[in-house]
Coordinates of C-alpha atoms and ligand atoms in Angstrom, one line a residue:
X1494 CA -239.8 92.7 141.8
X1495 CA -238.8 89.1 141.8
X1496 CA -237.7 87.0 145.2
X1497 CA -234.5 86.5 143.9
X1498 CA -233.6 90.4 143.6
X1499 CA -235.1 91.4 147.2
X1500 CA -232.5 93.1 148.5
X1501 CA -234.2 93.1 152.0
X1502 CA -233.6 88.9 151.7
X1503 CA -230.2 89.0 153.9
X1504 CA -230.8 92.4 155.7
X1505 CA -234.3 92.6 157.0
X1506 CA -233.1 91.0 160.5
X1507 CA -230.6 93.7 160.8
X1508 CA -232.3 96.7 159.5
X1509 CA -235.6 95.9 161.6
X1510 CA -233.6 96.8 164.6
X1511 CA -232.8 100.2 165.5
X1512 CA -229.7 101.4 164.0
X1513 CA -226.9 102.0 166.3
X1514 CA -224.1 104.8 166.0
X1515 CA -220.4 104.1 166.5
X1516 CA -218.4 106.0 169.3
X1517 CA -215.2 104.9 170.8
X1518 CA -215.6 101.3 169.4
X1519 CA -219.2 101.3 171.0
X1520 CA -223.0 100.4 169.5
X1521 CA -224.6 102.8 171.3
X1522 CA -228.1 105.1 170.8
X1523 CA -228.1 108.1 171.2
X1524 CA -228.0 110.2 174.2
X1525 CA -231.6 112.0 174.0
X1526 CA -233.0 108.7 172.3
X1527 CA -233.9 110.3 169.5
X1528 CA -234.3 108.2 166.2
X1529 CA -234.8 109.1 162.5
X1530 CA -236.4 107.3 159.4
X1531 CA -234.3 106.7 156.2
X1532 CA -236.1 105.8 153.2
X1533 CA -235.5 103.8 149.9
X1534 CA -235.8 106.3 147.2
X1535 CA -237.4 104.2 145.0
X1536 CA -240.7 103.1 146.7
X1537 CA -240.7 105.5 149.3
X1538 CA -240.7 103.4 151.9
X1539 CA -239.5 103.4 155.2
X1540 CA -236.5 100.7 155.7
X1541 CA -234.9 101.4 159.0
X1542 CA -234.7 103.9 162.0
X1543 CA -231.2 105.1 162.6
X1544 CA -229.9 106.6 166.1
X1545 CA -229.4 110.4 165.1
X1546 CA -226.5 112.3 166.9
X1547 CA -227.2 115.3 169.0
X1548 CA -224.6 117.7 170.3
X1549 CA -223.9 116.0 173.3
X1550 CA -222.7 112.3 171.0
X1551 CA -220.7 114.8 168.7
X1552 CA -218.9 116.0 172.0
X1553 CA -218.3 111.9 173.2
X1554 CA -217.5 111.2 169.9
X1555 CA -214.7 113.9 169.5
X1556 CA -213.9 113.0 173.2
X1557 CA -213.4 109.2 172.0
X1558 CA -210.8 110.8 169.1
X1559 CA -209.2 113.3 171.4
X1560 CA -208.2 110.5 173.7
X1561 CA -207.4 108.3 171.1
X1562 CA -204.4 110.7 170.0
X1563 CA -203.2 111.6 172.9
X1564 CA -202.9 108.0 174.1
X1565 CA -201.6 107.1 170.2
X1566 CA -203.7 103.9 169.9
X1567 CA -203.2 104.3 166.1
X1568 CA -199.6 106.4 165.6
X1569 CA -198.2 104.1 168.1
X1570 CA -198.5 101.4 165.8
X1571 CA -195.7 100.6 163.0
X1572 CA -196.3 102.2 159.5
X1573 CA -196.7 98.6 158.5
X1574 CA -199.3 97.7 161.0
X1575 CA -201.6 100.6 160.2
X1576 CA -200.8 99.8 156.5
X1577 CA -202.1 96.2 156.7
X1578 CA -205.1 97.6 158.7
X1579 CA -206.0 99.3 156.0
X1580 CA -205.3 96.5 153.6
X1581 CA -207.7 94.6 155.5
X1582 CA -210.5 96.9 155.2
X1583 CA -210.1 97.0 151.7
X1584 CA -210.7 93.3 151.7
X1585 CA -213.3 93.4 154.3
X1586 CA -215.2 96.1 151.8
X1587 CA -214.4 93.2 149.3
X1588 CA -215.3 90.2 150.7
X1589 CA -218.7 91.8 151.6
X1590 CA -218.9 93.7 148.6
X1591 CA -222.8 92.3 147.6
X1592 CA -223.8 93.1 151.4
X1593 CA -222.6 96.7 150.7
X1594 CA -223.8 97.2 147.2
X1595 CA -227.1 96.0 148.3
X1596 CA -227.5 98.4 151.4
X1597 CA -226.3 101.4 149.3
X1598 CA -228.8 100.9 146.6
X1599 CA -231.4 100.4 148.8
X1600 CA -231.0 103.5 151.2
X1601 CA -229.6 105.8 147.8
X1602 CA -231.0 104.1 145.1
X1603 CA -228.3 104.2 142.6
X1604 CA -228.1 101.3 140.0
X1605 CA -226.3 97.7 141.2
X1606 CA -223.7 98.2 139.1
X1607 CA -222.7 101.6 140.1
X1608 CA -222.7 100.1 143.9
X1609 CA -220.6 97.3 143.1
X1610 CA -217.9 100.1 140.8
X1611 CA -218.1 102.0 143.8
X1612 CA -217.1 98.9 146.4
X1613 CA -214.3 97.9 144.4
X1614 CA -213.0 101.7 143.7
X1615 CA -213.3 102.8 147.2
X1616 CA -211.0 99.5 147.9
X1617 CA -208.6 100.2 145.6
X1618 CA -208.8 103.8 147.2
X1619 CA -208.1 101.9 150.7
X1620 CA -204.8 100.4 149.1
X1621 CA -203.5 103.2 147.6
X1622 CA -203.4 104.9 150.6
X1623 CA -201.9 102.0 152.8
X1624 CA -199.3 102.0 150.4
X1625 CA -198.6 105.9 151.6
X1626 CA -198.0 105.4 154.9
X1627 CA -194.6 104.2 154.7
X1628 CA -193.8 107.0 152.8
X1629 CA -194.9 110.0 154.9
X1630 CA -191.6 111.7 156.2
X1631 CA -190.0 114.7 156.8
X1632 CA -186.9 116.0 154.8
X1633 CA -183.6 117.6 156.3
X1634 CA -182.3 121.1 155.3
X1635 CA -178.7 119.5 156.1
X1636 CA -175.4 121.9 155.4
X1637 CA -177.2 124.4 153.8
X1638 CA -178.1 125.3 157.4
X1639 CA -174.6 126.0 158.5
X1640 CA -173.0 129.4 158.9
X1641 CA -168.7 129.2 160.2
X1642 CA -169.9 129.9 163.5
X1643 CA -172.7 127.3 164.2
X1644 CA -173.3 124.0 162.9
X1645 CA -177.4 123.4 162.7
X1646 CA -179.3 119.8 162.2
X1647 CA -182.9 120.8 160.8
X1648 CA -185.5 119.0 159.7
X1649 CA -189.3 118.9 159.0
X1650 CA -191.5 116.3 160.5
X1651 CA -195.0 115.2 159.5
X1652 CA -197.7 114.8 161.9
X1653 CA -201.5 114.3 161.9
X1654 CA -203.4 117.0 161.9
X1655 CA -205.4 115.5 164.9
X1656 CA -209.4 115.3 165.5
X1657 CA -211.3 115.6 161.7
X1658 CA -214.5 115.7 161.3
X1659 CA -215.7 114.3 157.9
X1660 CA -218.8 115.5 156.6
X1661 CA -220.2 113.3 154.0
X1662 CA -223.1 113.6 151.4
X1663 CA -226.0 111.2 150.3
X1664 CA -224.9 110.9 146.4
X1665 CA -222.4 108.6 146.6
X1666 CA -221.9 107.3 150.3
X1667 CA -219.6 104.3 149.9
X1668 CA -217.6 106.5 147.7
X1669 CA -217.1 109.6 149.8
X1670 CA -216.5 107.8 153.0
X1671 CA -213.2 106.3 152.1
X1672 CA -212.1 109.1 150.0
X1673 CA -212.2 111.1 153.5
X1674 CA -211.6 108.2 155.7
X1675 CA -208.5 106.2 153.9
X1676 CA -206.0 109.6 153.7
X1677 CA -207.4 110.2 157.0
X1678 CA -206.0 107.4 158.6
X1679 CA -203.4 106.8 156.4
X1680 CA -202.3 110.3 158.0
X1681 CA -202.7 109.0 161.9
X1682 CA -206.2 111.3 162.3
X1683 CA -208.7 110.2 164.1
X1684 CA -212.2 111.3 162.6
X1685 CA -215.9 111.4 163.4
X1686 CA -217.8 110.8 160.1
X1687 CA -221.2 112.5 159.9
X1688 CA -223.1 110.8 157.0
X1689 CA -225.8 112.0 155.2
X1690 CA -229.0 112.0 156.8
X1691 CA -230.7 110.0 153.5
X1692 CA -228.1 107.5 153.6
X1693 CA -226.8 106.7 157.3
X1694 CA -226.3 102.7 156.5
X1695 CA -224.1 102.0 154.4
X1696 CA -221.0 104.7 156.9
X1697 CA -222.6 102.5 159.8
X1698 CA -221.5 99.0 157.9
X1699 CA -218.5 100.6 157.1
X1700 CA -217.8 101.8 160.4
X1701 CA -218.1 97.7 161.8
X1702 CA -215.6 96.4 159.1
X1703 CA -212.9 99.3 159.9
X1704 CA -213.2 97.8 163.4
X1705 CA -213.3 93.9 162.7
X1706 CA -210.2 95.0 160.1
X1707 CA -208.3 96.8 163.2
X1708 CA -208.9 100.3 163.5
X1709 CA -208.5 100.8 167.6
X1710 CA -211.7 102.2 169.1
X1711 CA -212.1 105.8 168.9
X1712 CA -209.9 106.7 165.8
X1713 CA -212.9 105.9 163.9
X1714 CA -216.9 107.3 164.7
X1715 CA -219.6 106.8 162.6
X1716 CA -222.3 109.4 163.7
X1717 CA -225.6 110.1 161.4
X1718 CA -227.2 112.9 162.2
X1719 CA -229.2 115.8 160.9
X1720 CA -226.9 118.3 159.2
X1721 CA -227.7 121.6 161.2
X1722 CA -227.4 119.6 164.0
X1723 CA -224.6 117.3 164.2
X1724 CA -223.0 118.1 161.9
X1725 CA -223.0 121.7 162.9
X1726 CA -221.5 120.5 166.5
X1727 CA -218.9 118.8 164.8
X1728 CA -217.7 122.2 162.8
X1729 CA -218.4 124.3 166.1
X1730 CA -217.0 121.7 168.0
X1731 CA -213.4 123.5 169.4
X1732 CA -211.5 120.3 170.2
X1733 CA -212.1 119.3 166.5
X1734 CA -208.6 120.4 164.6
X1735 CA -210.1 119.8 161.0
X1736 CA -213.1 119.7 158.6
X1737 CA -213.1 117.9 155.0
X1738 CA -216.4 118.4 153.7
X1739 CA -218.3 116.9 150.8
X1740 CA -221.9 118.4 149.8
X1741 CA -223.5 122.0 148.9
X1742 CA -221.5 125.0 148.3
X1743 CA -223.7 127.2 150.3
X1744 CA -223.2 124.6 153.5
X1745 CA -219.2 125.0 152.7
X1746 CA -219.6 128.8 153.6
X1747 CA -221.4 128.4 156.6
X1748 CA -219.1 125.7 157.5
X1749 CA -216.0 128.2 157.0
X1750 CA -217.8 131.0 158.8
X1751 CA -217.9 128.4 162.1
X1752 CA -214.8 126.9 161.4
X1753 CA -213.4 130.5 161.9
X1754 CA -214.1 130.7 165.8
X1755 CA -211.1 127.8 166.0
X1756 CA -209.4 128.5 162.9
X1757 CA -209.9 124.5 162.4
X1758 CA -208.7 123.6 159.0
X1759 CA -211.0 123.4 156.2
X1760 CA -211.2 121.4 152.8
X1761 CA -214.3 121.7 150.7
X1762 CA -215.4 119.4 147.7
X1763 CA -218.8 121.5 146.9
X1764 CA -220.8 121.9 143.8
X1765 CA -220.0 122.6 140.1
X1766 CA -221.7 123.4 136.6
X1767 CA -219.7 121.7 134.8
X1768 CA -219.3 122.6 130.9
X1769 CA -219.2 120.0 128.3
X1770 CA -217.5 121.1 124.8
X1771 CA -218.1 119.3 121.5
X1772 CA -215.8 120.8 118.5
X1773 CA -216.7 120.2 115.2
X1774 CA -213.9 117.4 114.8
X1775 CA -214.8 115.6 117.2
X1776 CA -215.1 112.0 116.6
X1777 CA -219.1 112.0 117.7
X1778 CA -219.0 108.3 118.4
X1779 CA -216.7 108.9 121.3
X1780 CA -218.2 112.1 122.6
X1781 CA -222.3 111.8 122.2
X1782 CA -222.2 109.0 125.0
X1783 CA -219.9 110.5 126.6
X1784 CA -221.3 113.6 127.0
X1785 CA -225.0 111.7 127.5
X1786 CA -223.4 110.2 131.0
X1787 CA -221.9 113.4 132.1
X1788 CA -225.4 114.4 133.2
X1789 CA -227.2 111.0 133.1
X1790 CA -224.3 108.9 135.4
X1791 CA -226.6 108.3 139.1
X1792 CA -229.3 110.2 137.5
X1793 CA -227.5 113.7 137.5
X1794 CA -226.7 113.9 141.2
X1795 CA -223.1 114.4 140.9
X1796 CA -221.0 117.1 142.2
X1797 CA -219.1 117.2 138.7
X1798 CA -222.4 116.3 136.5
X1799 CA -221.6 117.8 132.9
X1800 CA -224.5 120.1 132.9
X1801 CA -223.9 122.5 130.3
X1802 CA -223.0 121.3 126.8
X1803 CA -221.7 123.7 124.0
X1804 CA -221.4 122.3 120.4
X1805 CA -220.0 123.7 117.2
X1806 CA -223.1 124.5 115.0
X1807 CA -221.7 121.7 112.6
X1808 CA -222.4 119.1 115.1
X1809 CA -224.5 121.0 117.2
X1810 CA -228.0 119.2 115.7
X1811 CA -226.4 115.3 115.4
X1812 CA -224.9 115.8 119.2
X1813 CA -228.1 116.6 120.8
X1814 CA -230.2 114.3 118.5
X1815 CA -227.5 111.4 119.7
X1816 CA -227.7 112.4 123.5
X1817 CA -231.3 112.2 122.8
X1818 CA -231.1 109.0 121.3
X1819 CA -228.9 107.4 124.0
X1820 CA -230.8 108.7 126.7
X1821 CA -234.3 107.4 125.2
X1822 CA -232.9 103.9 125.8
X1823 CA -231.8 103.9 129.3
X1824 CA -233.9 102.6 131.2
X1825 CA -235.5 104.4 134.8
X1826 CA -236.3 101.6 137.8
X1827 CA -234.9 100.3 141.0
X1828 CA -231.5 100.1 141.1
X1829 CA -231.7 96.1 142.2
X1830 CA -232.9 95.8 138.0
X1831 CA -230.2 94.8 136.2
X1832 CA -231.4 96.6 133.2
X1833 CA -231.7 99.6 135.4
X1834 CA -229.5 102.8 133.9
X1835 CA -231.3 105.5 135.9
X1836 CA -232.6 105.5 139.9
X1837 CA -234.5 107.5 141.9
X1838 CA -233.5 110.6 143.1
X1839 CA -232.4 110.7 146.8
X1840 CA -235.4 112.2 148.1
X1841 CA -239.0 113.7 147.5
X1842 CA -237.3 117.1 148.4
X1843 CA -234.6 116.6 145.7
X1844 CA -236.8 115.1 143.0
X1845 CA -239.4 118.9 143.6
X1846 CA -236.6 120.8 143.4
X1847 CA -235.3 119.2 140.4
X1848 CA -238.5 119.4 138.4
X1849 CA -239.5 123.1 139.8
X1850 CA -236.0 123.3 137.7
X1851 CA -237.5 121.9 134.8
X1852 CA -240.7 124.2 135.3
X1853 CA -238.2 127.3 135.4
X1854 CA -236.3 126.5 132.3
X1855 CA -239.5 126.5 130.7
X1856 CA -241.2 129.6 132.0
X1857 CA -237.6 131.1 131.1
X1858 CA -238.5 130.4 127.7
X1859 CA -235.8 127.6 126.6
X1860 CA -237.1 124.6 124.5
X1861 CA -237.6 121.3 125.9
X1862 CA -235.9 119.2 123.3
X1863 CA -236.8 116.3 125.2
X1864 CA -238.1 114.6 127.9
X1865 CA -238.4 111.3 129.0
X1866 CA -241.2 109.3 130.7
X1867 CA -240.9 108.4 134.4
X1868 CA -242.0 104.8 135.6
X1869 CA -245.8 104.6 137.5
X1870 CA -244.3 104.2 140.8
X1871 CA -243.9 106.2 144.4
X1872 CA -240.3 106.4 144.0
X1873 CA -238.9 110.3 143.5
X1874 CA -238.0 109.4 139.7
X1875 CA -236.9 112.2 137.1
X1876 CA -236.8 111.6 133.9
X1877 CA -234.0 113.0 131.6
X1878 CA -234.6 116.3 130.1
X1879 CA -232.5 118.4 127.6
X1880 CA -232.6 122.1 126.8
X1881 CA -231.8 124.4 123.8
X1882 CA -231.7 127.6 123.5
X1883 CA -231.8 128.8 127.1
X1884 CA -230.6 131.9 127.8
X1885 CA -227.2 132.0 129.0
X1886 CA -228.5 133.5 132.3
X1887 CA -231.1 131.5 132.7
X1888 CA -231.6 130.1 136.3
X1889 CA -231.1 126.5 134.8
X1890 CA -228.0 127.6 132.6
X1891 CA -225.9 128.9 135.7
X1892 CA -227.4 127.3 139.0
X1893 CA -226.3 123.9 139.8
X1894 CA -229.5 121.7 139.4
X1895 CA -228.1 118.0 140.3
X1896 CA -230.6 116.0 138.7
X1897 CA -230.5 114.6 134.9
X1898 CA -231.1 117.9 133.3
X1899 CA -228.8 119.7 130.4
X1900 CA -229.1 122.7 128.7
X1901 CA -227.4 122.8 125.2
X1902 CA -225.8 125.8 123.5
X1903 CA -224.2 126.1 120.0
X1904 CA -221.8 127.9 119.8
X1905 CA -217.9 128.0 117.5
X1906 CA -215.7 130.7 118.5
X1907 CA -213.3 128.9 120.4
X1908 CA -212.8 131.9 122.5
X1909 CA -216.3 132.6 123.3
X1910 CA -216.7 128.9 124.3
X1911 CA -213.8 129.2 126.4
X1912 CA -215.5 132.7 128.2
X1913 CA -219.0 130.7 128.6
X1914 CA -217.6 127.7 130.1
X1915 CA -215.7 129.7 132.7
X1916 CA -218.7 132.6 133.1
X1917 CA -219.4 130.9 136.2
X1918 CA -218.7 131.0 140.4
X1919 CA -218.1 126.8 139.7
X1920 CA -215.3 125.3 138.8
X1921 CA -215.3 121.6 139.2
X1922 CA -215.0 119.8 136.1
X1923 CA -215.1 120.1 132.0
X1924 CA -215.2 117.8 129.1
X1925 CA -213.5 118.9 126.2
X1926 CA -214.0 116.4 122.7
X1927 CA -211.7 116.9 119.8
X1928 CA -209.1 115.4 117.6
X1929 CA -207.2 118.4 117.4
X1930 CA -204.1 118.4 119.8
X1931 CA -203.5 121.7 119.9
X1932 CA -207.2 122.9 120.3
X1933 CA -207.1 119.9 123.0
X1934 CA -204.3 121.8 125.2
X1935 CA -205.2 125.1 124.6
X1936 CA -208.8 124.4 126.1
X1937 CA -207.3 122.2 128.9
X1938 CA -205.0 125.2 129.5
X1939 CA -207.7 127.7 129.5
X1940 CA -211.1 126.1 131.3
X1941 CA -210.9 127.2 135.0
X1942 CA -211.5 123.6 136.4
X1943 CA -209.9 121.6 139.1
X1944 CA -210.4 118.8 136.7
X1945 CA -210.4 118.5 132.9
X1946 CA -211.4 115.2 130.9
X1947 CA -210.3 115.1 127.1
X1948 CA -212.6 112.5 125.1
X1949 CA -213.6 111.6 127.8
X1950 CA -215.3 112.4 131.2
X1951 CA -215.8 111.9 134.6
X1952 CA -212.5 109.8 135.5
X1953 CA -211.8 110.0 139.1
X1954 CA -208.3 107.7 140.1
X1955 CA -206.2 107.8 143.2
X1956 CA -203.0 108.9 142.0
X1957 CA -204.9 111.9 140.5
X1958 CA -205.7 115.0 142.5
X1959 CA -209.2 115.9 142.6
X1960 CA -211.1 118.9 143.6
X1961 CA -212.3 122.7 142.4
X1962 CA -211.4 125.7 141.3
X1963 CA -213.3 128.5 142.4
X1964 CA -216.4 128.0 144.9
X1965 CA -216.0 124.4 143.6
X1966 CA -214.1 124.2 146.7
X1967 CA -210.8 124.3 148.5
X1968 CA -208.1 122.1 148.4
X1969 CA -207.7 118.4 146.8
X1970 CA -209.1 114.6 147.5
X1971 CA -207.2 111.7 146.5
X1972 CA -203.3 111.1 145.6
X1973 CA -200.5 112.6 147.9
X1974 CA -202.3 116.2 148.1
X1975 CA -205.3 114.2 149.7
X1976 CA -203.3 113.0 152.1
X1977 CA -201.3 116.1 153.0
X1978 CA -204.6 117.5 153.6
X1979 CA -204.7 115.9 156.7
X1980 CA -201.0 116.2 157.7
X1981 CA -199.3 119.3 159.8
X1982 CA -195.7 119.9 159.2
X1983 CA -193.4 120.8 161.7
X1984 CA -189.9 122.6 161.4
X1985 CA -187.3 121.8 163.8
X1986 CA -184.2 123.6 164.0
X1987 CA -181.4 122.0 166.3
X1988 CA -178.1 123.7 167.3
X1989 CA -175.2 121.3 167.6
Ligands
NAP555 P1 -225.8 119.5 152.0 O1 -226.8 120.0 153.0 O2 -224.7 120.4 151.6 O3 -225.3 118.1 152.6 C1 -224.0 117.6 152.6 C2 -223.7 117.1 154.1 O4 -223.6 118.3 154.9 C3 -224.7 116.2 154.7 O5 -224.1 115.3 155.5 C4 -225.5 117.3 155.5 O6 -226.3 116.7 156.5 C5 -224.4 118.1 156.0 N1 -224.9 119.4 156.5 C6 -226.0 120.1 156.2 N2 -226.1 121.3 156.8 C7 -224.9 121.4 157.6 C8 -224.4 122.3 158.5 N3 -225.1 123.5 158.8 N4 -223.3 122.1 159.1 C9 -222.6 120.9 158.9 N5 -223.0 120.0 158.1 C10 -224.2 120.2 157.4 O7 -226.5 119.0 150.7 P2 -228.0 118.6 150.5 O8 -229.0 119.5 151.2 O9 -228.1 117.2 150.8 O10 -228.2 118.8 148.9 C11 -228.5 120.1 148.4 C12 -227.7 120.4 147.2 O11 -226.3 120.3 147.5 C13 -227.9 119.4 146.0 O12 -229.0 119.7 145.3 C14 -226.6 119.6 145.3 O13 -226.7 120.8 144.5 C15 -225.6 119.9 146.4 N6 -224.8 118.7 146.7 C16 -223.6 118.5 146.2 C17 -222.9 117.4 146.5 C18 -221.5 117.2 145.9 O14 -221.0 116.1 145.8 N7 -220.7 118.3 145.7 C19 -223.4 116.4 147.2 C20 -224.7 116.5 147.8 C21 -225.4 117.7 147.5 P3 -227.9 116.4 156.1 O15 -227.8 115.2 155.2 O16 -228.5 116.1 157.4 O17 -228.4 117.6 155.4
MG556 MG1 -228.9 120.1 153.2

């Protein structure tokens, strides 16, 4: 790699100290010392040692929140003052927007440009919900309350739900921080993020420009930590009123099963196997690239990856020749490349796991239509693979894989598409491509999905609910049902 692209340039200093957690506005290590390694994914390579959070710094960290609401260091404050806070830290992630893209490809991996998207998105995300707070209110029931005897005032008021803990995973860190953290504090929480244990560093940055843009200390701790540690003292933790969690499906049921012993709140963005469907009139130019991101966009490691393709046997050849195509000329590297399209998996443990995928599919007896070439280097690359005729119960046709592999299907019968694409316990997202309205609606009407992209895939916006159907999850990120997420409401009835 040239000079000019080391991304270690402006951040050796900083990383080649140990890495401090955030509790109650504090830098502090942790309180049995212990430190962990996190590693850039594309060499390998050790780049920083990060405090990691034991039970003991979950309970001062959700001490730090607890005191925080009681003493209202952040409801106290005017609607407008909390909004411009957030403002702020939208411009902070802004103004040091390189700094941030930089960290997150070197501790995820993920191509430049997807860091930089994800900077400016997650501000936008920041905005949106500063512009909310202004607007969370109760209503009042009024004279409908009245009888002839009694005259009632009644009204609902909106309050925070108190002391979340937000549980974040490694595939897009940036990105799933503020989703949680914005409608969070938009809402007067105070939370105690537990990042990913493969990507602690871009959460801690984030966690130093919500306070340099205002946030009072304690409403916001950064804690990395290993998962069935800290962040299993943060779900058991009883002081702790709510969990929004981002990351496997089988951690969202143990997290329910602990959540239980509190009846803390619970919101759960997990996994999917997300269906892709290619009609016969679809308008191929639009769709093959389309579909060819789905499961190629950060190298298949997203919760709504579009992992299963079905195609009308008229286009079924030309659709999976063209994903072929595209994905022959994307090119696998470090992120910092600028001709980079695919980069490393996470980890060595996810990049095994993907390929004993791979292995499966074959030993299962599908065909490997293709697979590309990996570059000579110790970084956990995976090179795109696609698969046809798998059998529909094939591990790799129903088990989410999240890595850059797709399994193909032909199939016409509209009906029959429909019954595949929902035969399974997922239900995050679904492509549909077609020029025909009707058979547009009728498939957006009849794909169990939290989400549902027509020519086109994958759009994620803030005014737009997001979130699963099925053990996809429970309940919805983003917009105004993001935000209620995080709200209690409370009925007040008031004899006059
Ligand atoms: P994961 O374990 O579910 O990780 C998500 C987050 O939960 C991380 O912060 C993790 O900490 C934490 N965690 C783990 N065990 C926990 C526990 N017992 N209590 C509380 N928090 C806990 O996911 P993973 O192991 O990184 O990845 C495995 C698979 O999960 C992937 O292959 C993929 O299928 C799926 N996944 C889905 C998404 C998504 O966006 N829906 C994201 C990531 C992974 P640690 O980092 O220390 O484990
Ligand atoms: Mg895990």
């Amino acid at each position: 790699m040239n000079a000019k692209l080391d991304p270690l340039s402006g951040l050796k200093s900083e990383l080649s100290r140990d890495q401090r957690f955030l509790i109650d506005g504090e830098w502090r290590l942790a309180a049995n010392g212990l430190l962990f390694d996190t590693h850039d994914p594309a060499t390998g390579t050790v780049i920083a040692r990060v405090a990691e959070a034991g039970a003991e710094d979950v309970a001062a960290a959700v001490a730090a929140a607890r005191r925080s609401v009681r003493a209202r260091t952040w409801t106290g404050l005017s609607a407008d003052a909390r909004a411009q806070v957030l403002w702020r830290f939208a411009e902070l992630l802004e103004a040091h927007g390189a700094e941030l893209a930089n960290l997150e490809v070197l501790n995820n991996g993920m191509p430049i440009t997807f860091a930089h998207w994800m900077v400016s998105a997650s501000a936008t995300w920041l905005r949106y919900y500063a512009g909310s707070i202004a607007r969370i209110h109760g209503k009042t029931a009024g004279d409908a309350m009245n009888e002839s005897d009694r005259a009632m005032h009644a009204y609902t008021a909106r309050e925070p739900v108190g002391v979340v803990g937000l549980i974040i995973p490694w595939n897009g860190p940036i990105g799933t921080f503020v989703m949680k953290v914005a409608p969070a504090l938009a809402a007067g929480c105070a939370c105690i993020v537990k990042p990913a244990e493969n990507t602690p560093l871009t959460a801690l940055r984030l966690g130093a420009l919500a306070l340099e843009a205002g946030v009072p200390p304690g409403v916001l701790n950064v804690l990395p930590g290993l998962g069935p540690v800290a962040g299993a003292a943060l779900v058991a933790h009883p002081d702790v009123d709510k969990v929004s969690f981002t990351g496997s499906t089988e951690v969202g049921k143990q997290i329910v099963r602990s959540a239980a012993a509190n009846l803390k709140r619970v919101t759960l963005e997990l996994g999917g196997k997300s269906p892709c469907i290619v009609c016969d009139d679809a308008d191929l130019d639009v769709a093959i690239p389309a579909a060819a991101m789905a499961i190629l966009a950060n190298s298949g490691q997203v919760c709504f990856a579009g992992s299963r393709l079905y195609a009308g046997s008229k286009v079924f050849d030309r659709v999976v020749a063209g994903i072929v195509e595209f994905a022959s000329k994307l090119a696998l590297g470090s992120g910092f490349e600028p001709t980079t399209a695919l980069g490393p998996l996470i980890s060595r443990k996810q990049r095994d796991r993907v390929l004993a995928y791979v292995e499966c599919g074959r030993k299962e007896g599908a065909t490997v239509a293709y697979q590309g070439t990996v570059p000579a280097s110790d970084g956990y690359f995976v090179a795109p693979t696609v698969f046809v005729n798998s059998d529909v119960n094939a591990r790799i046709a129903r088990e989410e894989i999240f890595g850059p592999v797709l399994v193909a299907t032909r199939m016409d019968d509209l009906d029959e598409i429909v019954q595949a694409a929902n035969d399974t316990r997922y239900g995050l997202g679904a492509g549909v491509f077609t020029r025909d309205l009707s058979k547009a609606h009728r498939l957006a009407q009849a794909l169990q999905s939290g989400n549902v992209w027509v020519n086109c895939y994958g759009l994620v916006h803030p005014t737009m609910p997001f979130g699963g159907y099925k053990e996809s999850g429970w309940g919805r990120e983003m917009s105004s049902e993001g935000l209620e997420a995080f709200l209690e409401t409370k009925s007040v009835f008031m004899q006059l």
